[in-house]
Coordinates of C-alpha atoms in Angstrom, one line a residue:
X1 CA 105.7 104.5 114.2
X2 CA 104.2 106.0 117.7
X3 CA 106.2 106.6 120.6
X4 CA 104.2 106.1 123.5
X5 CA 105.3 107.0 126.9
X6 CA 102.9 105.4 129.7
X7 CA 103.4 106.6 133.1
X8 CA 102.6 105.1 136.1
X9 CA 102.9 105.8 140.1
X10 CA 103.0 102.1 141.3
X11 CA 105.1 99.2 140.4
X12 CA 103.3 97.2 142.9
X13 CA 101.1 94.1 140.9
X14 CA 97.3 95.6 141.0
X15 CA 95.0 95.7 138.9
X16 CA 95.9 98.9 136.6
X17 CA 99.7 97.8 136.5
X18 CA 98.8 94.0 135.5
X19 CA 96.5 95.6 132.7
X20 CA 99.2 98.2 131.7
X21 CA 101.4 95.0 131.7
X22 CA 99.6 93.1 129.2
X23 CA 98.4 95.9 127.1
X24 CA 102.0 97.6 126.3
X25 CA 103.4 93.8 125.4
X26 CA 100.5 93.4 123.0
X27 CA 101.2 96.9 121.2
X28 CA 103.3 96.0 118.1
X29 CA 103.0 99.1 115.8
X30 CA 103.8 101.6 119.1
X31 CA 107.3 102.1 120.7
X32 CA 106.7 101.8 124.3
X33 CA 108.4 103.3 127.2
X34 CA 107.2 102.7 130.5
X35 CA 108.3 104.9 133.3
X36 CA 107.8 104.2 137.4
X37 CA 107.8 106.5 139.9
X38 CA 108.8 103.5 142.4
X39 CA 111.0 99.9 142.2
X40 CA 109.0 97.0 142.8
X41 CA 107.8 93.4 141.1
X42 CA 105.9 95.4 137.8
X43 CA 109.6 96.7 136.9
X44 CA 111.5 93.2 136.6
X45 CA 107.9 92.2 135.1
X46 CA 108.1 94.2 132.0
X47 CA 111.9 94.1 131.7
X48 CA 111.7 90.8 131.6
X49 CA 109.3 90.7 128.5
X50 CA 111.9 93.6 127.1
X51 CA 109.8 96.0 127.6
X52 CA 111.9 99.8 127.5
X53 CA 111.0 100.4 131.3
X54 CA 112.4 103.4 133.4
X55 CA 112.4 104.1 137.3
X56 CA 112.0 108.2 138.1
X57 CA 112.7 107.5 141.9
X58 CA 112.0 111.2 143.5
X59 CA 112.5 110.5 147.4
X60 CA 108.8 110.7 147.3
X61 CA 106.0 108.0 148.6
X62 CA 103.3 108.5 146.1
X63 CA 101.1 106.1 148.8
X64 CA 100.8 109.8 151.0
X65 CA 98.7 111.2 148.8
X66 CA 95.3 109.8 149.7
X67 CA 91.8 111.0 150.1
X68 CA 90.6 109.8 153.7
X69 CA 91.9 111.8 156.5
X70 CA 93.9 113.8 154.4
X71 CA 94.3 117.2 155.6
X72 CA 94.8 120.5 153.3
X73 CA 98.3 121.0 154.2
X74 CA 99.6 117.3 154.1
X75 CA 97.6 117.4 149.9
X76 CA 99.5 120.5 149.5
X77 CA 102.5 118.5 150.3
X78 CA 101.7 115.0 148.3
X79 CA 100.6 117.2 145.3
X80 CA 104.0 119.5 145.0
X81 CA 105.9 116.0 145.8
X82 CA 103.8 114.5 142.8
X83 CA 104.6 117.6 140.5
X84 CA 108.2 117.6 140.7
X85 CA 108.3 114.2 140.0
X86 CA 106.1 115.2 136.8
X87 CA 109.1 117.5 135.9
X88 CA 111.9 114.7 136.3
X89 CA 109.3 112.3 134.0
X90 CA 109.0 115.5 131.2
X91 CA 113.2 115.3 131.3
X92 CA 112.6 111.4 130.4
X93 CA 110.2 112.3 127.8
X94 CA 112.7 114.4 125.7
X95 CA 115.1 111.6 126.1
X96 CA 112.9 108.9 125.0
X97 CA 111.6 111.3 122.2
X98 CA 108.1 110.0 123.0
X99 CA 105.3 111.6 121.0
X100 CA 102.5 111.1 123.5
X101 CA 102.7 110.6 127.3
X102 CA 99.5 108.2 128.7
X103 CA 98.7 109.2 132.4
X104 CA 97.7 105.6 133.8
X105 CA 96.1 106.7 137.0
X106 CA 95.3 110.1 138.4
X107 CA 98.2 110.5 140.4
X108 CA 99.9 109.6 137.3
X109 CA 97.6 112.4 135.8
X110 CA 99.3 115.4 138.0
X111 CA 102.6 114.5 137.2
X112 CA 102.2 113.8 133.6
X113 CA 100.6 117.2 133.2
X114 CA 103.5 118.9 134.5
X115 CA 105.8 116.3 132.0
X116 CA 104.2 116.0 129.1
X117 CA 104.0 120.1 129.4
X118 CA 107.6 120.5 129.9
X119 CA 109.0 118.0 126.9
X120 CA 105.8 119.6 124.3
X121 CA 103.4 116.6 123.8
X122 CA 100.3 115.6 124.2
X123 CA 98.9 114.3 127.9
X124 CA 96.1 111.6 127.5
X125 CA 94.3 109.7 130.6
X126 CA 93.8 106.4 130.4
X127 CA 91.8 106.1 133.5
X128 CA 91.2 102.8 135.5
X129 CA 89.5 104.1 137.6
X130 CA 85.8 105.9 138.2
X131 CA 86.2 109.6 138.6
X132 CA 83.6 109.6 141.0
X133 CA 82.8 111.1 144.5
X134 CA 82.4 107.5 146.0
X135 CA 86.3 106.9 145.1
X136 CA 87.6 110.2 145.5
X137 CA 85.6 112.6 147.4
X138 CA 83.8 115.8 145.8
X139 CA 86.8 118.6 146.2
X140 CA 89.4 116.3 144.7
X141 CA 86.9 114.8 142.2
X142 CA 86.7 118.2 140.9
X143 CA 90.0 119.3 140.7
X144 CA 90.8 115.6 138.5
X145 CA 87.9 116.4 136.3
X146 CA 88.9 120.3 135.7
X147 CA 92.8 119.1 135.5
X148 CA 91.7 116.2 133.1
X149 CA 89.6 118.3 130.8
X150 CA 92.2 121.2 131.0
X151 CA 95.2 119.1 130.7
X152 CA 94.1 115.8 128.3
X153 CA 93.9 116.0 124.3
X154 CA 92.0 112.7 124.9
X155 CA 91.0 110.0 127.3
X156 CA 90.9 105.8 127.7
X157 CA 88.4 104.2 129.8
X158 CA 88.6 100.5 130.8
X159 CA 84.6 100.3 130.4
X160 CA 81.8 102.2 129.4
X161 CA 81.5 102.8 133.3
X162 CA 84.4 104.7 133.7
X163 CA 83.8 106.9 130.8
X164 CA 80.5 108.1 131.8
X165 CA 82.2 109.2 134.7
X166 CA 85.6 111.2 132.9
X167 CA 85.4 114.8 131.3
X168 CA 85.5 113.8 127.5
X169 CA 83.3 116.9 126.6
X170 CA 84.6 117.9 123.4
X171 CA 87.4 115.7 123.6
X172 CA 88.2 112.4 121.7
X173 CA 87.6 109.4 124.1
X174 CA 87.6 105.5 123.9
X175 CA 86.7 102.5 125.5
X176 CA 89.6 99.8 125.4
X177 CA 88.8 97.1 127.7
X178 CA 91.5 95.2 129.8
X179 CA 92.0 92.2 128.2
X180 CA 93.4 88.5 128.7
X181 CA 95.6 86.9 126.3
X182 CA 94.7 83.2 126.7
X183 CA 97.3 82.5 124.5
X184 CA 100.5 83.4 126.1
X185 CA 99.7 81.4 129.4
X186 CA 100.5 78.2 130.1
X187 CA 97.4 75.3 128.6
X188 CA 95.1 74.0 131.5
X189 CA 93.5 70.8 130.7
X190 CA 90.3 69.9 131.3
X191 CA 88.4 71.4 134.1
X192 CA 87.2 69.3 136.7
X193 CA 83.0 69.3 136.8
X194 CA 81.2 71.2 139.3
X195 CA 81.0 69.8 142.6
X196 CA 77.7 69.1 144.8
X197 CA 76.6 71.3 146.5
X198 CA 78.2 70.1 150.3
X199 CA 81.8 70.1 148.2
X200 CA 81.5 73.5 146.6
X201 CA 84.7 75.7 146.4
X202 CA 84.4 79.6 146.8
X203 CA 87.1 81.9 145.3
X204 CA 87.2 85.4 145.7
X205 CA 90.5 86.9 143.7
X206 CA 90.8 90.4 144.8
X207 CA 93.7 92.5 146.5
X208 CA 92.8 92.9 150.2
X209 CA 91.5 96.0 150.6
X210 CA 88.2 96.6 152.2
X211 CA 86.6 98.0 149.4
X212 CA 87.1 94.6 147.9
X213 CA 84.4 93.5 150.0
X214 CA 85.7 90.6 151.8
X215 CA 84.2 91.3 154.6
X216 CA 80.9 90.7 153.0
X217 CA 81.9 88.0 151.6
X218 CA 82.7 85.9 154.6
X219 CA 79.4 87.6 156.5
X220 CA 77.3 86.1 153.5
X221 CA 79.0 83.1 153.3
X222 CA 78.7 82.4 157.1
X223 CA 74.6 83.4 156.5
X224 CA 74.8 80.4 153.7
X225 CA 72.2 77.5 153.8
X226 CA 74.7 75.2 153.1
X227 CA 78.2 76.7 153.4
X228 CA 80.6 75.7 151.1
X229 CA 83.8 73.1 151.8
X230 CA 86.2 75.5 151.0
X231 CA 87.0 79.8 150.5
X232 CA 90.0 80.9 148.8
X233 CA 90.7 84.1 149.7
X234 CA 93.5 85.3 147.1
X235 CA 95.0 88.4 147.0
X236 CA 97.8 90.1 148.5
X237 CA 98.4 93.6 150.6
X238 CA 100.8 96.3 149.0
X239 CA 99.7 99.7 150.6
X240 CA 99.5 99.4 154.0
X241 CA 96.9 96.8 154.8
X242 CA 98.3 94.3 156.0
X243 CA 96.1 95.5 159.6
X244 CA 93.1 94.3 157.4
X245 CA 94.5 90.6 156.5
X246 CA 94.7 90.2 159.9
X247 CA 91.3 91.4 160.3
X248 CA 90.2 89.4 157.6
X249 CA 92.1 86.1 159.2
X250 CA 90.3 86.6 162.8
X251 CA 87.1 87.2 161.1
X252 CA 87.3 83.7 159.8
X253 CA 88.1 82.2 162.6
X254 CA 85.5 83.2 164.3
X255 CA 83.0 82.7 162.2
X256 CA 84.5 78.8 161.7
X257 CA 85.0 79.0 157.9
X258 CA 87.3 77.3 156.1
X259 CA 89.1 80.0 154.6
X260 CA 92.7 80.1 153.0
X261 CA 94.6 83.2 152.9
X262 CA 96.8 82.8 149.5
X263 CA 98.6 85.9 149.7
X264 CA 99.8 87.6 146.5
X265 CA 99.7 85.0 143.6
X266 CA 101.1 85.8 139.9
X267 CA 99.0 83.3 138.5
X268 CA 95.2 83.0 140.8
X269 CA 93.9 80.5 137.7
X270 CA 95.0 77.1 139.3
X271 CA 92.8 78.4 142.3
X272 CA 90.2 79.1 140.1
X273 CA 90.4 76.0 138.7
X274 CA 90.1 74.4 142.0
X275 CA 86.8 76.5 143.0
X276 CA 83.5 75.7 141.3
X277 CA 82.4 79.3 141.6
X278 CA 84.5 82.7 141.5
X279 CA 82.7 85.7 143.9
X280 CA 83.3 89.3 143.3
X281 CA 81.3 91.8 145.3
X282 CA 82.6 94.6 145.6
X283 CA 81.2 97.5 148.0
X284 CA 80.9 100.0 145.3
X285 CA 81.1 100.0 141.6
X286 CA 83.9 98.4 139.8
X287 CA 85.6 100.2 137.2
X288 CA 86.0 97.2 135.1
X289 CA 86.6 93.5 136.9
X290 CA 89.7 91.8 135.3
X291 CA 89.4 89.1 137.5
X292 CA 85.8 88.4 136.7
X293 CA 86.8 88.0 132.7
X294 CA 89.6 85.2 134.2
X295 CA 87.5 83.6 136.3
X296 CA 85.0 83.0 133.3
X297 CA 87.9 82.2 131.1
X298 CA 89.0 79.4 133.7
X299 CA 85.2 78.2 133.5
X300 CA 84.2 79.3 137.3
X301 CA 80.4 80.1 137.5
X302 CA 80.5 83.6 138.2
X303 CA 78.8 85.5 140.9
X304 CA 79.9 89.5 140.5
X305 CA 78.8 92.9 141.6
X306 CA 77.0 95.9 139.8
X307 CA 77.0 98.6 138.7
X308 CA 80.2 99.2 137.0
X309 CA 82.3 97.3 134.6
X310 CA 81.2 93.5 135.4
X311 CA 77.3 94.6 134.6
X312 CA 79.4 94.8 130.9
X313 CA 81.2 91.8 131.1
X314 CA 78.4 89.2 132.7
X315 CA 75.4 88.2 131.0
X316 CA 72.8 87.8 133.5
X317 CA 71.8 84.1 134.0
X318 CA 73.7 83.4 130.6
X319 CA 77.2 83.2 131.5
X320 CA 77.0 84.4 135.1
X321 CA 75.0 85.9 137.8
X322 CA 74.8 89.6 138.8
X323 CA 74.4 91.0 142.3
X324 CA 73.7 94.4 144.1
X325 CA 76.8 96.0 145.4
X326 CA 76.8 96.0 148.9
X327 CA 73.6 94.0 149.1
X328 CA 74.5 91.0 151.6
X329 CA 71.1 89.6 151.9
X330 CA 71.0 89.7 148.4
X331 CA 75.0 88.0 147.9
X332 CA 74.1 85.6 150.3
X333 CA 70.2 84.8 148.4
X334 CA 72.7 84.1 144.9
X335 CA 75.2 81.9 146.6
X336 CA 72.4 79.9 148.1
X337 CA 70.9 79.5 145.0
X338 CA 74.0 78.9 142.7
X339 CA 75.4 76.3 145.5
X340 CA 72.1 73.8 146.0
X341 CA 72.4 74.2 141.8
X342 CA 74.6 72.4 140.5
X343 CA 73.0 72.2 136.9
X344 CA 73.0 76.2 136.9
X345 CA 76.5 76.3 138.0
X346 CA 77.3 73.9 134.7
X347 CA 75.5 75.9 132.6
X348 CA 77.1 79.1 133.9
X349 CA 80.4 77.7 133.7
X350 CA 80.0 75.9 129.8
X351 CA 79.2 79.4 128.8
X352 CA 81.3 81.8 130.6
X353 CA 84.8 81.2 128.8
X354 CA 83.2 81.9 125.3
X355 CA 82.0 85.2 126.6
X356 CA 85.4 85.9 128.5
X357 CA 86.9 85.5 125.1
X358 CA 85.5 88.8 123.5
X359 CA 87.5 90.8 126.0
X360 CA 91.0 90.0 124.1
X361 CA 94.3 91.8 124.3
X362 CA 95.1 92.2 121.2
X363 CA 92.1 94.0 120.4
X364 CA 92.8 96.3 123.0
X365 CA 95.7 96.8 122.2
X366 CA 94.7 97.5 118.7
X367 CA 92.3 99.8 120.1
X368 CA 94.7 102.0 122.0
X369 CA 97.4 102.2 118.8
X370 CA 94.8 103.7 117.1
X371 CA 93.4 106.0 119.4
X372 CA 96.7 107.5 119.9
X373 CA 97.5 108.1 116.2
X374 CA 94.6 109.7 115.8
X375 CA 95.1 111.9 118.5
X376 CA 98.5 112.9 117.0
X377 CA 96.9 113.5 113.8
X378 CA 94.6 115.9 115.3
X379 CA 97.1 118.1 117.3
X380 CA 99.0 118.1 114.2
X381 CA 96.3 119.5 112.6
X382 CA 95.5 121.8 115.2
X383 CA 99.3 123.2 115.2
X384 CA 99.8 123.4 111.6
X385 CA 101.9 120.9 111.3

């Protein structure tokens, strides 16, 4: 059997942590150790589902190392802090006796170099993320793609999206979508029909972060022919931005929409099963779109952004409706439409939870497993062993 060390920098509940979450307790032919670099709610999480999950806590805020504003000397800084943390990981490693360490974000990258170097095992990526100079800027976009290619015997993307934009020349590489396991969670019921149009319920499930694109959101909504009788805006803050909630909250008011701040929520599908249509809009391209697969599985009518991972997930006037990212004349065109239409929004809605059902965890998970083996299998070759 595999042992499969998968590293992460965050225990705080976003989007690559809830994936790594439900991937890792679908994996049932791989021995899984998951290793922090922090405490917080993704820990008690996986423990809880008896998951082998340890906390490397190196006096070190991970959250430093960011790309705006960062000058060379403070990324000098943030990068040694995130190498010697690598270094206590590799000492965890041994321990575990872990044949593979998985590098779950590119912070998680750097310091799984230096680990997976010190206990003798292969380093791959799975990347959640677009390597791209959008996200990350061009100098450090180069160093993760030179690192990546240098450092990885192989790479997992969450979509098609975010392989395009890894280093995989020569290298083996899969796509091993993020998926929701329906059957572990809690039964629904029916779901209330779609409202008219003057009773419509908006959702937008995303943490609040301005990339998010929340702030187009209420600007579109506000430009709406006929607004709708309710926005949920779920989604928490965990890095620092909880200046932007607040943003977000006067924003509304003065625009008079009726908007509800959830905060963080485990579970977002009893509000999408209050809203008749789920929005995502993102200001650039999405990686993947987790919460555009729930929303469909909860049987919203979906509105989401492309590029990126939701142009994979949503089939255009089929089982949702694509938008331009960044585009508020065009978000706010869609919503008009999909509101006064409340025979489109059924049809979107009786279709989406069949589609959301090809993007299962279990195939994922089956996915990874044997990814991994075979990248084994071909360093053992490569060594002679």
């Amino acid at each position: 059997m595999t042992r499969a060390l998968f590293l992460a920098h965050t225990a705080a509940p976003s989007g690559a942590e809830i994936a790594l979450h439900r991937l890792v307790r679908a994996m049932d032919k791989t021995e899984v150790t998951v290793v922090f670099t922090e405490t917080g709610p993704m820990v008690d999480k996986l423990r809880a589902d008896g998951i082998d999950t340890v906390v490397v806590d190196g006096a070190f805020d991970s959250r430093s190392v960011t790309i705006e504003g960062m000058s060379v000397r403070r990324m000098i800084g943030g990068v040694t802090g995130l190498l010697r943390l690598g270094w206590a990981v590799g000492a965890v490693v041994r321990e575990s006796g872990a044949d593979v360490v998985v590098a779950e974000s590119s912070k998680a990258l750097l310091m799984g170099t230096i680990a997976a170097r010190r206990a003798g095992v292969p380093l791959v990526w799975h990347s959640h993320d677009r390597i791209s100079r959008e996200y990350f800027g061009t100098l450090f976009t180069s160093v993760l793609h030179v690192l990546g290619w240098t450092a990885c015997r192989g790479f997992i993307a969450n979509s098609t999206s975010t392989l395009a934009s890894l280093p995989t020349w020569r290298r083996p590489a899969v796509v091993a979508y993020p998926g929701v396991d329906g059957s572990a969670d809690r039964p629904v019921g029916a779901r209330p029909e779609q409202s008219a149009p003057a009773d419509t319920v908006l959702c937008l499930v995303a943490r609040l972060t301005p990339w998010k694109g929340h702030v187009l959101f209420l600007e579109a909504v506000a430009a709406m022919t006929t607004r709708p009788a309710h926005v949920f805006l779920v989604g928490g803050t965990f890095f620092g931005e909880e200046p932007y909630r607040a943003e977000l909250e006067a924003m509304a008011a003065e625009l008079e929409l009726p908007v509800t701040f959830t905060g963080h929520v485990d579970d977002p599908r009893d509000y999408m099963r209050m809203s008749d249509v789920l929005v995502h809009c993102t200001l650039t391209a999405e990686p993947f779109g987790q919460v555009v697969v729930e929303g469909m599985l909860a049987g919203c009518a979906v509105v989401a952004s492309r590029p990126g991972g939701p142009a994979e997930i949503v089939e255009h006037g089929v089982n949702g409706m694509l938008v331009d990212s960044g585009d508020r004349a065009g978000l706010t065109a869609m919503l008009d439409r999909v509101v006064a239409d409340r025979d489109l929004r059924t049809r979107l809605s009786a279709a989406a939870p069949a589609r959301a059902a090809h993007f299962d965890i279990e195939e994922s998970a089956r996915t990874v497993e044997s990814f991994l083996e075979d990248v084994l299998d071909t360093v053992s070759v490569r060594h002679g062993r």
